[in-house]
XYZ file of C-alpha atoms in Angstrom:
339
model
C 0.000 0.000 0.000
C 3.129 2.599 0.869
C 4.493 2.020 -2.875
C 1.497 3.063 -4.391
C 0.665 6.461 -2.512
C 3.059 8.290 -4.729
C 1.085 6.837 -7.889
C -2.184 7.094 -6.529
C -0.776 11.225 -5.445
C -0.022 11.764 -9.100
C -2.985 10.371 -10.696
C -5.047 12.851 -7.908
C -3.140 15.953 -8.920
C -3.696 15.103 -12.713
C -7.274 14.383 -12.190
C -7.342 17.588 -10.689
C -5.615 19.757 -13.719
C -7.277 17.695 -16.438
C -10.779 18.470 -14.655
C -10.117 21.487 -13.484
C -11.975 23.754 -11.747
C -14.653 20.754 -11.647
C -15.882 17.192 -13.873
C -18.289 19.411 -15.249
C -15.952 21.194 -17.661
C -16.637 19.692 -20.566
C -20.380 21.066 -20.529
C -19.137 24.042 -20.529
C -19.162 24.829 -24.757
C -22.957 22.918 -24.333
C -24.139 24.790 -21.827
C -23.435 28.446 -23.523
C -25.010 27.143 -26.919
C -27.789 25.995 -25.010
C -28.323 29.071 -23.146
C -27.583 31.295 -25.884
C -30.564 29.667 -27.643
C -33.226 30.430 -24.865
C -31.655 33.987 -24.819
C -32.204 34.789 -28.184
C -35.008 33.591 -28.735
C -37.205 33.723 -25.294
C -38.114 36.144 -23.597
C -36.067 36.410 -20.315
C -35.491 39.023 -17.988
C -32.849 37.370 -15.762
C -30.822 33.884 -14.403
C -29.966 32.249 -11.882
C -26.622 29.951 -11.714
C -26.545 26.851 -9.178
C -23.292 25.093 -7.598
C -21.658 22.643 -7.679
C -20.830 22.036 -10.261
C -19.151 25.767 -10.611
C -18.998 24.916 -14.680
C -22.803 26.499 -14.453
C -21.511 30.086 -12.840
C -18.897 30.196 -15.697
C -21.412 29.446 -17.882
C -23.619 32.367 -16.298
C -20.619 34.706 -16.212
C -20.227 34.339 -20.393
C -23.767 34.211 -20.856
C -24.005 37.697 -18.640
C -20.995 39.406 -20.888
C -23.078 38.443 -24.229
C -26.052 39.429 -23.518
C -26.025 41.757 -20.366
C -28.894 40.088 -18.033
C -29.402 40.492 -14.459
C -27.423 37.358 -12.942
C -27.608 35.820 -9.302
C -25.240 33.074 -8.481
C -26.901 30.848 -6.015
C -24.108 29.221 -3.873
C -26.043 25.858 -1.616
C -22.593 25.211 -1.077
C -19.844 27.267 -1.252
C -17.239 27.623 -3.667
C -13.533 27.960 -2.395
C -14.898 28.673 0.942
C -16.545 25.189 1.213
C -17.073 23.475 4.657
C -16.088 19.932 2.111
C -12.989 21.544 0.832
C -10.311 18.612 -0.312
C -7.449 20.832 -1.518
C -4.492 22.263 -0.415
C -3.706 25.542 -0.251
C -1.869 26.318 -3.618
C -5.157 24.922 -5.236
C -7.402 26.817 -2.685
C -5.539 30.397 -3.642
C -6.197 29.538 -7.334
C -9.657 28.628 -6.888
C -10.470 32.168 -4.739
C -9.077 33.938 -7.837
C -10.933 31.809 -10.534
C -13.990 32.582 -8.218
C -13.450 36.282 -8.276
C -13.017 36.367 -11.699
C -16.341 34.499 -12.007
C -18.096 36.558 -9.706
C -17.766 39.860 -10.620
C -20.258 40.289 -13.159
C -23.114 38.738 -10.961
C -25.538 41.199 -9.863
C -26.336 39.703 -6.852
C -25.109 36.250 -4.841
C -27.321 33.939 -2.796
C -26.220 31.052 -0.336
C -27.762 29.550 2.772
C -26.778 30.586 5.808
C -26.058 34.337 7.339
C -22.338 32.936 8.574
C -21.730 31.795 4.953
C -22.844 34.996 3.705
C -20.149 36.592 5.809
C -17.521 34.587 4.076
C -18.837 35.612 0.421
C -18.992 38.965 1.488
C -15.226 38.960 2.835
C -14.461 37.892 -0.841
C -16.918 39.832 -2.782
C -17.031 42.622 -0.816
C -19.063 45.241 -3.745
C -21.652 42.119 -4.285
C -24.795 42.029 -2.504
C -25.214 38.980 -0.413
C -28.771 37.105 0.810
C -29.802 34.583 2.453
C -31.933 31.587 1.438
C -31.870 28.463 3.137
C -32.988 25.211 1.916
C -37.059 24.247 2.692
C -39.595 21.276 2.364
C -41.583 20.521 0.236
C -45.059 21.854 1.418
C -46.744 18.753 -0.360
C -44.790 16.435 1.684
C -45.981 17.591 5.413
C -47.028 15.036 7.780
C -51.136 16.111 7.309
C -52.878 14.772 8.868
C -50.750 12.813 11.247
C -49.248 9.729 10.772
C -49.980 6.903 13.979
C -46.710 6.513 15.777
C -44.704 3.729 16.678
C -45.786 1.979 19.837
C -41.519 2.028 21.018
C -39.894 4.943 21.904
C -38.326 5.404 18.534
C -35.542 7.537 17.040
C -34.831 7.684 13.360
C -32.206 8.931 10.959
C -32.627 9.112 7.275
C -29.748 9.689 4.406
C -26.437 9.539 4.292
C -23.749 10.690 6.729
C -20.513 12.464 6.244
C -17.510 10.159 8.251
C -15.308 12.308 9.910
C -18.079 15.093 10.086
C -20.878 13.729 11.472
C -20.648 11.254 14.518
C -23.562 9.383 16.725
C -21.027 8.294 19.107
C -22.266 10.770 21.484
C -25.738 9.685 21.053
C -24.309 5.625 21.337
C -22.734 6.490 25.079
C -25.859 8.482 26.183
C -28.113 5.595 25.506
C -25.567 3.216 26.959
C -25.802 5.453 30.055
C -29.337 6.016 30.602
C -29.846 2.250 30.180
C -27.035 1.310 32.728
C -28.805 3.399 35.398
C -32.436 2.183 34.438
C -33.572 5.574 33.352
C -34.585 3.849 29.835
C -35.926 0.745 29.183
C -33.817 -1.390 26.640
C -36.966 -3.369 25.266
C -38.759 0.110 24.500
C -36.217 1.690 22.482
C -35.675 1.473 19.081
C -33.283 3.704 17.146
C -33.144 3.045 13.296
C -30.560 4.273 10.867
C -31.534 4.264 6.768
C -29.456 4.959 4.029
C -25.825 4.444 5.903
C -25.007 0.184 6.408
C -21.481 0.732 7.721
C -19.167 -1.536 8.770
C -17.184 0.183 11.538
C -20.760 1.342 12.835
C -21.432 -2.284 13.853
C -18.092 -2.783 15.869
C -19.256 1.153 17.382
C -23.231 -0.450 18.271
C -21.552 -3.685 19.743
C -18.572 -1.551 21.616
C -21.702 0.182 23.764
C -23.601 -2.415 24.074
C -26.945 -1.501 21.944
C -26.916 -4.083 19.120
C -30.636 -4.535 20.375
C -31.422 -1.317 20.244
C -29.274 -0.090 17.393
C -30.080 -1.011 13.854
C -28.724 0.313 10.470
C -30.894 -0.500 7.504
C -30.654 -0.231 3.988
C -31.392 3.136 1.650
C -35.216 2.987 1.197
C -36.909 5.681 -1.330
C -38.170 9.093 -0.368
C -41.558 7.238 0.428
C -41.015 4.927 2.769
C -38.268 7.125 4.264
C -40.829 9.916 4.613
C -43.368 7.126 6.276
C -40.734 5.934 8.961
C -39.909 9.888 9.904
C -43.678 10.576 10.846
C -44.082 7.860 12.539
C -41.452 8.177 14.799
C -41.219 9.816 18.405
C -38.259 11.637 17.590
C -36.207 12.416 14.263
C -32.170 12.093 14.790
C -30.351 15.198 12.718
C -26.469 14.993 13.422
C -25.104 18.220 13.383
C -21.497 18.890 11.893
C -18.230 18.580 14.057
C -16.433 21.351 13.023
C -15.448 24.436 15.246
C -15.311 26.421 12.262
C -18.139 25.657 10.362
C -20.445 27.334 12.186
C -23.001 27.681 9.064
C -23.915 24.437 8.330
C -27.320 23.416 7.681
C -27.520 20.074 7.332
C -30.343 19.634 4.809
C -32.230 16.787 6.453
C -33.365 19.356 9.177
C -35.587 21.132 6.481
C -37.107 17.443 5.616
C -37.585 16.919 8.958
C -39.528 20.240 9.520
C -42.220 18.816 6.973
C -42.625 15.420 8.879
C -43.915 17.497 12.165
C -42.299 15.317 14.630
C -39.586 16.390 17.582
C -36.054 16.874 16.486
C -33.060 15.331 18.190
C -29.981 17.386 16.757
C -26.693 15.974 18.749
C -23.296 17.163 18.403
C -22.045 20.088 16.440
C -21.848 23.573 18.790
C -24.010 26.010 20.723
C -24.834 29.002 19.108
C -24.704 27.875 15.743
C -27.271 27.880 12.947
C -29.203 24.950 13.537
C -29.393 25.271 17.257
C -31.069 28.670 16.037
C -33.371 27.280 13.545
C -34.678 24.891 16.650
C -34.842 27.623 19.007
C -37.217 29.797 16.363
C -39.069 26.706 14.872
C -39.899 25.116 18.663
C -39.167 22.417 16.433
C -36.810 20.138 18.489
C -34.014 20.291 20.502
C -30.232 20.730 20.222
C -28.053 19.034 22.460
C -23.737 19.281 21.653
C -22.451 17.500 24.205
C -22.714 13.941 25.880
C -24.269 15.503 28.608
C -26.864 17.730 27.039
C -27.976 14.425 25.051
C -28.541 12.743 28.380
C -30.576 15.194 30.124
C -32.705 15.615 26.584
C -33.198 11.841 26.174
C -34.235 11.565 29.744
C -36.894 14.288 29.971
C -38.164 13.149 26.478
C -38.230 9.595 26.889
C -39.967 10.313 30.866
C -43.190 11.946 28.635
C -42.881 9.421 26.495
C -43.455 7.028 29.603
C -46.257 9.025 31.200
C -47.917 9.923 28.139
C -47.391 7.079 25.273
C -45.529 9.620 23.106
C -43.327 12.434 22.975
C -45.953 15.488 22.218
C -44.418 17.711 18.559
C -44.524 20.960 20.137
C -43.474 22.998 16.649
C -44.358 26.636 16.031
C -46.352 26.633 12.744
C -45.975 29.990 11.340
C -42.164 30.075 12.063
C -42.117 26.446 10.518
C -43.795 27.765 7.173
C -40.869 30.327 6.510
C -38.972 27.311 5.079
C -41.480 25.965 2.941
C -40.316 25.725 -0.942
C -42.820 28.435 -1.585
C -41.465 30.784 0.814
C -38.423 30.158 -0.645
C -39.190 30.719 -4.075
C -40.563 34.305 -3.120
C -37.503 35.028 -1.649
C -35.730 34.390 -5.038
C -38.793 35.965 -7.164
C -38.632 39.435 -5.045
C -34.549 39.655 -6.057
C -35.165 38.810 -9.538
C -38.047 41.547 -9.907
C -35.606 43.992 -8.065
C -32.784 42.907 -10.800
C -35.261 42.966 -14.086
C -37.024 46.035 -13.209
């Protein structure tokens, strides 16, 4: 395995300049013929460029020098800021100029969080900035309610990010709580889908819950819709990062639409999902091993008096993430660009 790093280096770092800025590239010449045809010959009064790939803001940026229309570039993730970034530094400084470059025609930039915001605006300091998070989808809320699970259930849908995201927190709580005989073993039930990994089962074993524990395969949208509303509470893990304070995990919008209590463990106080939680009433954010423990306990001791852990969410604050709310957000900059 040693001998081959230096291979396996070289092949990364020609991927890299062969591909670069992105795998997208070589859209590029089919994307401006494509968009030149709509702009000639529709009638269009402005754009709107989406990353990643960042192939589509180039394409915006040429588009926006041939025909001078009002541009946003919409930024869910960010570009050479990005909390994912896999580059060193040499590539990091190119990338922040490429992105400049890019940039500086756009009218206006969008991305989703007010601490990623900052960031563009360090970088693009004459461009103005706003801020529109992700939403659900208003024909996927949990109306009327779905019956819940009889156990005292906690479910996590999608992927997760190794390295960024971690339930080992969650794992000792539980371990914890059942020690002492706070929680019942036989009325718990916590259910992964999406993520079958293989160093998760030595983690479930290690603290004891492979009967409470279970990771299950990727289901569609569906049935993984279906197992969030029925469930006491919904798990979100935030990210582990000190200095990614901005990151919304995208589940958490999902999760506002299935009206049930969210569980968001790790990540940091103060940042932006431990806000969104605060103004949504929509669940609960608990960082540390501790926090987790004293939320689990009070939640699963209503659970125990009451047969279920009550959703306490704040509709009207909820319904500022919907997809339609959203959409306004983006139609009101676009009139204010076109007009």
């Amino acid at each position: 395995m040693y001998k081959r790093q230096p291979v396996y280096f070289a092949l990364t770092c020609l991927r890299g300049i062969l591909y670069y800025p992105d795998i997208s590239k070589g859209w590029k010449p089919i994307g401006l013929e494509a968009g030149s045809e709509l702009l000639q010959h529709e009638d269009i009064d402005a754009m709107i460029s989406h990353s990643p790939p960042v192939t589509g803001h180039m394409i915006a940026s040429e588009l926006k020098d041939r025909y001078a229309i009002p541009w946003i570039a919409d930024f869910p993730d960010l570009w050479s800021g990005n909390h994912c970034y896999s580059y060193g530094p040499l590539r990091k400084r190119i990338d922040r100029r490429l992105e400049r470059k890019t940039l500086s025609k756009a009218d206006a930039l969008v991305t989703t969080s007010q601490p990623w915001a900052e960031k563009l605006k360090v970088l693009h300091s004459q461009k103005p900035v706003h801020v529109i998070t992700h939403g659900f989808d208003p024909a996927e809320v949990n109306r009327p309610p779905a019956q819940l699970v009889a156990k005292f259930t906690i479910t996590y849908t999608g992927i997760i990010y190794a390295g960024k995201q971690d339930p080992a927190k969650l794992f000792i709580a539980l371990r914890d709580l059942i020690s002492e005989g706070t929680m019942k073993q036989d009325q718990i039930e916590v259910r992964f889908y999406g993520s079958n990994l293989e160093w998760w089962d030595k983690d479930i074993k290690k603290y004891g819950l492979s009967n409470v524990v279970t990771q299950r395969e990727r289901v569609p949208k569906e049935v993984a819709l279906q197992r969030q509303r029925e469930s006491q509470l919904l798990l979100l893990l935030d990210w582990d990062d000190p200095k990614e304070m901005g990151v919304y995990p995208s589940k958490i919008f999902e999760y506002l639409g299935a009206r049930r209590p969210i569980l968001a463990t790790g990540g940091y106080s103060g940042n932006v999902v431990g806000e969104l939680l605060n103004e949504t009433k929509a669940g609960r954010h608990a960082p540390t091993i501790e926090d987790i423990r004293k939320t689990l306990k009070e939640l699963y001791r209503e659970y125990e008096l009451g047969g279920q852990v009550a959703y306490e969410g704040d509709e009207a604050a909820i319904e500022k993430y919907s997809h339609r709310e959203m959409a306004g957000k983006f139609a009101e900059i676009l009139d204010r660009l076109a007009s």
